[in-house]
Short mmCIF file of C-alpha atoms and ligand atoms in Angstrom, two decimals:
data_model
loop_
_atom_site.label_atom_id
_atom_site.label_comp_id
_atom_site.label_asym_id
_atom_site.label_seq_id
_atom_site.Cartn_x
_atom_site.Cartn_y
_atom_site.Cartn_z
CA UNK B 25 -0.87 -26.76 6.76
CA UNK B 26 -1.89 -23.39 5.35
CA UNK B 27 -2.28 -22.58 1.68
CA UNK B 28 0.44 -20.01 0.85
CA UNK B 29 -0.95 -17.04 -1.07
CA UNK B 30 1.49 -16.16 -3.84
CA UNK B 31 1.53 -12.35 -3.93
CA UNK B 32 4.02 -12.22 -6.79
CA UNK B 33 1.86 -14.37 -9.07
CA UNK B 34 -1.26 -12.41 -8.18
CA UNK B 35 0.52 -9.09 -8.77
CA UNK B 36 1.79 -10.37 -12.14
CA UNK B 37 -1.81 -11.11 -13.16
CA UNK B 38 -2.91 -7.61 -12.17
CA UNK B 39 0.01 -6.01 -14.03
CA UNK B 40 -0.92 -8.00 -17.15
CA UNK B 41 -4.52 -6.77 -16.84
CA UNK B 42 -3.37 -3.15 -16.47
CA UNK B 43 -0.97 -3.52 -19.41
CA UNK B 44 -3.78 -4.84 -21.63
CA UNK B 45 -5.99 -1.88 -20.68
CA UNK B 46 -3.19 0.67 -21.17
CA UNK B 47 -2.42 -0.81 -24.61
CA UNK B 48 -5.96 0.06 -25.73
CA UNK B 49 -5.62 3.74 -24.72
CA UNK B 50 -4.88 6.47 -27.24
CA UNK B 51 -2.44 8.16 -24.85
CA UNK B 52 -0.09 7.02 -22.12
CA UNK B 53 -0.79 7.60 -18.39
CA UNK B 54 1.98 9.52 -16.63
CA UNK B 55 3.09 8.98 -13.02
CA UNK B 56 5.34 11.56 -11.41
CA UNK B 57 7.34 10.29 -8.43
CA UNK B 58 9.05 12.76 -6.11
CA UNK B 59 12.00 11.34 -4.18
CA UNK B 60 13.89 13.55 -1.74
CA UNK B 61 17.24 12.30 -0.42
CA UNK B 62 18.86 8.89 -0.61
CA UNK B 63 16.98 6.66 1.84
CA UNK B 64 18.08 3.16 0.64
CA UNK B 65 14.64 1.54 1.17
CA UNK B 66 12.94 4.41 -0.71
CA UNK B 67 15.42 4.03 -3.58
CA UNK B 68 14.45 0.34 -3.85
CA UNK B 69 10.71 1.12 -3.76
CA UNK B 70 11.04 3.85 -6.40
CA UNK B 71 13.04 1.53 -8.66
CA UNK B 72 10.36 -1.18 -8.32
CA UNK B 73 7.67 1.36 -9.18
CA UNK B 74 9.64 2.46 -12.26
CA UNK B 75 10.01 -1.18 -13.36
CA UNK B 76 6.27 -1.78 -12.93
CA UNK B 77 5.48 1.39 -14.92
CA UNK B 78 7.75 0.25 -17.76
CA UNK B 79 6.08 -3.15 -17.75
CA UNK B 80 2.50 -1.87 -18.05
CA UNK B 81 3.18 1.07 -20.38
CA UNK B 82 2.83 3.92 -17.87
CA UNK B 83 5.38 6.72 -18.26
CA UNK B 84 7.30 7.38 -15.03
CA UNK B 85 8.70 10.89 -14.72
CA UNK B 86 10.76 11.03 -11.59
CA UNK B 87 12.05 14.07 -9.73
CA UNK B 88 15.05 13.18 -7.58
CA UNK B 89 15.84 15.99 -5.16
CA UNK B 90 18.83 16.50 -2.94
CA UNK B 91 18.48 15.55 0.78
CA UNK B 92 18.90 19.23 1.76
CA UNK B 93 16.02 20.49 -0.45
CA UNK B 94 13.76 22.78 1.57
CA UNK B 95 10.13 21.97 2.35
CA UNK B 96 9.13 25.08 0.42
CA UNK B 97 10.89 23.86 -2.72
CA UNK B 98 9.21 20.44 -2.51
CA UNK B 99 5.82 22.15 -2.05
CA UNK B 100 6.46 24.35 -5.09
CA UNK B 101 7.31 21.25 -7.15
CA UNK B 102 4.14 19.44 -6.03
CA UNK B 103 2.00 22.47 -6.98
CA UNK B 104 3.72 22.61 -10.37
CA UNK B 105 2.96 18.92 -10.96
CA UNK B 106 -0.66 19.53 -9.84
CA UNK B 107 -0.99 22.12 -12.62
CA UNK B 108 0.79 20.04 -15.28
CA UNK B 109 -2.01 18.54 -17.39
CA UNK B 110 0.31 15.86 -18.76
CA UNK B 111 0.81 14.38 -15.28
CA UNK B 112 -1.99 12.01 -14.19
CA UNK B 113 -0.65 10.69 -10.89
CA UNK B 114 1.69 12.15 -8.27
CA UNK B 115 3.45 10.16 -5.60
CA UNK B 116 5.71 11.71 -2.98
CA UNK B 117 7.89 8.91 -1.66
CA UNK B 118 7.86 8.75 2.14
CA UNK B 119 9.59 8.98 4.55
CA UNK B 120 10.81 12.48 3.68
CA UNK B 121 13.93 13.94 5.36
CA UNK B 122 13.27 15.08 8.95
CA UNK B 123 13.19 18.80 8.14
CA UNK B 124 10.18 18.26 5.84
CA UNK B 125 6.63 17.78 7.14
CA UNK B 126 5.55 14.68 5.22
CA UNK B 127 1.84 15.11 5.98
CA UNK B 128 1.90 18.69 4.74
CA UNK B 129 3.62 17.76 1.46
CA UNK B 130 1.53 14.66 0.67
CA UNK B 131 -1.57 16.66 1.62
CA UNK B 132 -0.71 19.22 -1.06
CA UNK B 133 -1.15 16.74 -3.93
CA UNK B 134 -4.29 17.45 -5.99
CA UNK B 135 -6.93 14.88 -4.91
CA UNK B 136 -7.54 13.79 -8.52
CA UNK B 137 -3.81 12.95 -8.89
CA UNK B 138 -3.40 11.51 -5.37
CA UNK B 139 -2.67 7.89 -6.38
CA UNK B 140 -1.41 7.15 -2.83
CA UNK B 141 -4.78 8.12 -1.34
CA UNK B 142 -3.19 10.25 1.40
CA UNK B 143 -5.03 13.56 0.95
CA UNK B 144 -7.85 14.66 3.25
CA UNK B 145 -10.34 14.55 0.37
CA UNK B 146 -9.58 10.93 -0.44
CA UNK B 147 -9.45 9.89 3.22
CA UNK B 148 -12.87 11.56 3.60
CA UNK B 149 -14.26 9.64 0.63
CA UNK B 150 -13.09 6.36 2.13
CA UNK B 151 -14.46 7.23 5.56
CA UNK B 152 -17.84 8.24 4.18
CA UNK B 153 -18.19 5.07 2.10
CA UNK B 154 -17.41 6.68 -1.28
CA UNK B 155 -14.06 4.98 -1.90
CA UNK B 156 -14.79 4.41 -5.60
CA UNK B 157 -14.95 8.17 -6.22
CA UNK B 158 -11.33 8.64 -5.19
CA UNK B 159 -8.13 6.84 -4.31
CA UNK B 160 -7.41 4.37 -1.51
CA UNK B 161 -3.83 3.79 -0.25
CA UNK B 162 -2.21 1.01 -2.29
CA UNK B 163 -1.19 -1.39 0.50
CA UNK B 164 -4.65 -1.77 2.10
CA UNK B 165 -6.16 -1.92 -1.37
CA UNK B 166 -3.70 -4.71 -2.21
CA UNK B 167 -4.68 -6.66 0.89
CA UNK B 168 -8.38 -6.48 -0.03
CA UNK B 169 -7.60 -7.55 -3.62
CA UNK B 170 -5.58 -10.48 -2.27
CA UNK B 171 -8.49 -11.63 -0.14
CA UNK B 172 -10.86 -11.28 -3.09
CA UNK B 173 -8.63 -13.18 -5.52
CA UNK B 174 -8.05 -15.90 -2.91
CA UNK B 175 -11.81 -16.43 -2.63
CA UNK B 176 -12.00 -15.21 0.97
CA UNK B 177 -15.46 -13.92 1.94
CA UNK B 178 -15.15 -10.85 4.14
CA UNK B 179 -18.82 -10.22 5.03
CA UNK B 180 -19.74 -11.48 8.50
CA UNK B 181 -16.17 -12.41 9.43
CA UNK B 182 -14.23 -11.28 12.49
CA UNK B 183 -11.28 -9.31 11.13
CA UNK B 184 -8.45 -8.17 13.39
CA UNK B 185 -6.04 -5.53 12.12
CA UNK B 186 -2.83 -5.06 14.12
CA UNK B 187 -1.53 -1.54 13.50
CA UNK B 188 -3.43 1.75 13.19
CA UNK B 189 -1.31 3.87 10.87
CA UNK B 190 -2.88 6.26 8.37
CA UNK B 191 -1.15 4.48 5.49
CA UNK B 192 -2.12 0.91 6.34
CA UNK B 193 -4.04 -0.06 9.50
CA UNK B 194 -6.75 2.62 9.54
CA UNK B 195 -7.70 2.54 5.84
CA UNK B 196 -7.65 -1.25 5.93
CA UNK B 197 -10.09 -1.27 8.85
CA UNK B 198 -12.41 1.06 6.89
CA UNK B 199 -12.25 -1.16 3.78
CA UNK B 200 -13.06 -4.25 5.86
CA UNK B 201 -15.99 -2.49 7.59
CA UNK B 202 -17.33 -1.42 4.19
CA UNK B 203 -17.29 -5.09 3.12
CA UNK B 204 -19.22 -6.28 6.16
CA UNK B 205 -16.53 -7.56 8.51
CA UNK B 206 -16.67 -7.02 12.27
CA UNK B 207 -13.36 -5.25 12.78
CA UNK B 208 -11.05 -4.95 15.77
CA UNK B 209 -8.03 -2.65 15.48
CA UNK B 210 -5.08 -3.37 17.79
CA UNK B 211 -2.02 -1.21 18.46
CA UNK B 212 0.82 -0.68 20.92
CA UNK B 213 -1.59 0.01 23.80
CA UNK B 214 -3.77 -3.07 23.26
CA UNK B 215 -3.80 -4.90 26.61
CA UNK B 216 -3.98 -8.53 25.51
CA UNK B 217 -3.01 -8.80 21.85
CA UNK B 218 -3.18 -12.61 21.76
CA UNK B 219 -6.76 -12.62 23.12
CA UNK B 220 -7.79 -10.30 20.27
CA UNK B 221 -5.90 -12.07 17.48
CA UNK B 222 -7.24 -15.51 18.52
CA UNK B 223 -10.77 -14.32 17.66
CA UNK B 224 -9.79 -13.42 14.09
CA UNK B 225 -11.11 -15.27 11.06
CA UNK B 226 -9.00 -12.80 9.08
CA UNK B 227 -5.86 -11.55 10.82
CA UNK B 228 -3.78 -8.77 9.26
CA UNK B 229 -0.59 -7.54 10.86
CA UNK B 230 0.91 -4.18 9.87
CA UNK B 231 3.39 -3.35 12.62
CA UNK B 232 7.03 -3.87 11.60
CA UNK B 233 8.06 -6.22 14.44
CA UNK B 234 9.41 -9.57 13.22
CA UNK B 235 7.90 -12.56 15.01
CA UNK B 236 5.14 -10.55 16.74
CA UNK B 237 2.41 -12.98 15.66
CA UNK B 238 3.09 -16.58 16.70
CA UNK B 239 1.13 -19.78 16.11
CA UNK B 240 -0.51 -19.75 19.57
CA UNK B 241 -2.06 -16.33 18.74
CA UNK B 242 -3.88 -17.64 15.66
CA UNK B 243 -7.25 -19.38 15.39
CA UNK B 244 -7.25 -22.72 13.55
CA UNK B 245 -7.97 -22.12 9.86
CA UNK B 246 -7.65 -18.31 9.97
CA UNK B 247 -6.53 -16.26 6.97
CA UNK B 248 -3.29 -14.49 7.97
CA UNK B 249 -1.99 -11.55 5.94
CA UNK B 250 1.44 -10.20 6.83
CA UNK B 251 1.98 -6.58 5.80
CA UNK B 252 5.06 -6.03 7.98
CA UNK B 253 8.45 -5.67 6.34
CA UNK B 254 11.63 -5.35 8.39
CA UNK B 255 15.13 -5.62 6.99
CA UNK B 256 17.20 -7.63 9.45
CA UNK B 257 20.93 -7.07 10.05
CA UNK B 258 21.77 -9.93 7.66
CA UNK B 259 19.88 -8.05 4.92
CA UNK B 260 16.94 -10.48 4.86
CA UNK B 261 13.37 -9.21 4.86
CA UNK B 262 11.12 -10.38 7.70
CA UNK B 263 7.39 -10.04 8.23
CA UNK B 264 5.53 -9.64 11.53
CA UNK B 265 4.33 -13.22 11.40
CA UNK B 266 6.37 -16.16 12.64
CA UNK B 267 5.79 -18.08 9.41
CA UNK B 268 6.93 -21.48 10.74
CA UNK B 269 4.48 -21.74 13.64
CA UNK B 270 1.60 -19.80 12.06
CA UNK B 271 1.47 -21.82 8.83
CA UNK B 272 0.63 -24.91 10.92
CA UNK B 273 -2.51 -23.22 12.30
CA UNK B 274 -3.69 -20.89 9.53
CA UNK B 275 -5.90 -21.82 6.58
CA UNK B 276 -4.13 -19.31 4.32
CA UNK B 277 -1.01 -17.23 4.86
CA UNK B 278 1.08 -14.71 2.92
CA UNK B 279 4.89 -14.93 2.87
CA UNK B 280 7.41 -12.09 3.28
CA UNK B 281 8.86 -11.35 0.81
CA UNK B 282 6.50 -12.26 -2.03
CA UNK B 283 3.21 -11.44 -0.31
CA UNK B 284 1.67 -8.00 0.15
CA UNK B 285 4.72 -6.09 -1.21
CA UNK B 286 4.22 -6.88 -4.92
CA UNK B 287 0.47 -6.29 -4.55
CA UNK B 288 1.11 -2.74 -3.32
CA UNK B 289 2.97 -1.88 -6.51
CA UNK B 290 0.35 -3.54 -8.71
CA UNK B 291 -2.39 -1.50 -7.03
CA UNK B 292 -0.40 1.68 -7.62
CA UNK B 293 -0.45 0.91 -11.35
CA UNK B 294 -4.23 0.40 -11.13
CA UNK B 295 -4.60 3.73 -9.33
CA UNK B 296 -2.57 5.57 -12.01
CA UNK B 297 -4.75 4.09 -14.75
CA UNK B 298 -7.85 5.10 -12.77
CA UNK B 299 -6.49 8.66 -12.43
CA UNK B 300 -5.91 8.85 -16.18
CA UNK B 301 -9.44 7.65 -16.92
CA UNK B 302 -11.03 9.92 -14.28
CA UNK B 303 -9.22 12.90 -15.84
CA UNK B 304 -10.93 12.14 -19.11
CA UNK B 305 -8.04 10.30 -20.78
CA UNK B 306 -9.10 7.95 -23.56
P1 LIG C 25 3.74 2.55 11.54
O1 LIG C 25 3.21 3.83 11.06
O2 LIG C 25 5.02 2.51 12.31
O3 LIG C 25 2.62 1.83 12.40
C1 LIG C 25 2.87 0.69 13.15
C2 LIG C 25 1.66 0.35 13.98
O4 LIG C 25 1.98 -0.81 14.76
C3 LIG C 25 1.25 1.44 14.96
O5 LIG C 25 -0.14 1.63 14.90
C4 LIG C 25 1.67 0.89 16.32
O6 LIG C 25 0.83 1.26 17.39
C5 LIG C 25 1.54 -0.59 16.09
N1 LIG C 25 2.35 -1.37 17.03
C6 LIG C 25 3.63 -1.14 17.40
N2 LIG C 25 4.04 -2.08 18.29
C7 LIG C 25 2.98 -2.89 18.49
C8 LIG C 25 2.78 -4.03 19.29
N3 LIG C 25 3.74 -4.53 20.07
N4 LIG C 25 1.56 -4.62 19.28
C9 LIG C 25 0.57 -4.15 18.50
N5 LIG C 25 0.72 -3.05 17.70
C10 LIG C 25 1.92 -2.45 17.70
O7 LIG C 25 3.99 1.55 10.32
P2 LIG C 25 3.19 1.38 8.91
O8 LIG C 25 3.61 2.40 7.97
O9 LIG C 25 1.74 1.14 9.16
O10 LIG C 25 3.84 0.01 8.44
C11 LIG C 25 3.70 -1.17 9.20
C12 LIG C 25 4.59 -2.26 8.64
O11 LIG C 25 4.16 -2.55 7.31
C13 LIG C 25 6.07 -1.89 8.50
O12 LIG C 25 6.85 -3.03 8.68
C14 LIG C 25 6.19 -1.42 7.06
O13 LIG C 25 7.50 -1.58 6.54
C15 LIG C 25 5.23 -2.37 6.40
N6 LIG C 25 4.66 -1.87 5.14
C16 LIG C 25 4.62 -2.75 4.12
C17 LIG C 25 4.08 -2.37 2.93
C18 LIG C 25 4.01 -3.38 1.81
O14 LIG C 25 3.85 -3.00 0.67
N7 LIG C 25 4.08 -4.66 2.13
C19 LIG C 25 3.59 -1.08 2.75
C20 LIG C 25 3.59 -0.20 3.83
C21 LIG C 25 4.14 -0.62 5.04
P3 LIG C 25 0.70 2.80 17.91
O15 LIG C 25 -0.15 3.49 16.89
O16 LIG C 25 0.03 2.65 19.22
O17 LIG C 25 2.09 3.32 17.99
#
């Protein structure tokens, strides 16, 4: 049976490390979170980010805007935060209401404050192999950190990423390539998903379809990381991986909840600290 990777414990360790580093600073890093509307999932994520900030000593300054706020007003706020020298990191919580172009707004964040790693400059850095010079999206970064802290060697392995979004699948594939994996990226048009996933030494699913990955799709001993989060009608959170059947085949597996989710927030705290230091904060 697979070893279960405890994302909560790992995230706690990272938060403790960030807190110790923040405590040695003369100033306090500041994260500004922009939340538009009342999407319940976004409210939960923002609250968790606030809690993590409080825990590590980062000041969270949140702007909560009404659902009907115009795109222009949100853009003006982002530009104002870009100019505010007291703000080190800016995060625009997505999804934004339908009348707002999310890509346009997140793309407006100053690259040096872009702790979500969504701007063209930071995507370019990652693509060109200069990820350390900028910011990488927190979820893929969290997956890589999980693999590292679990002692999983990436170089030379067959890695299969299911999902090709700009926030998760694509940056994850780039991070794995940079670390020497042979990477296959699958998506909704992949002809035979099981044939691809069965070749994976490291299998990462980031789709949002509960039960998509079943035991018969997994190679014996593979490392299986479940990024997917879906809230079912009964309120329970489900990953993409059918935990019961896959844990019998995998060598390591992450649960949902308690896997990648907490790591995402921990990596955000690391990114805010990095922004503070890169902006010359002592
Ligand atoms: P997304 O933008 O909706 O992307 C989903 C991807 O899955 C797309 O590339 C899509 O393919 C692919 N896909 C859909 N059906 C498929 C199928 N049957 N077989 C193979 N691929 C399929 O979602 P996302 O933002 O990347 O998020 C993915 C999941 O991760 C969601 O459940 C989300 O809630 C979760 N998530 C978790 C965290 C965390 O911290 N744990 C953070 C972010 C996201 P096409 O491109 O062809 O449509």
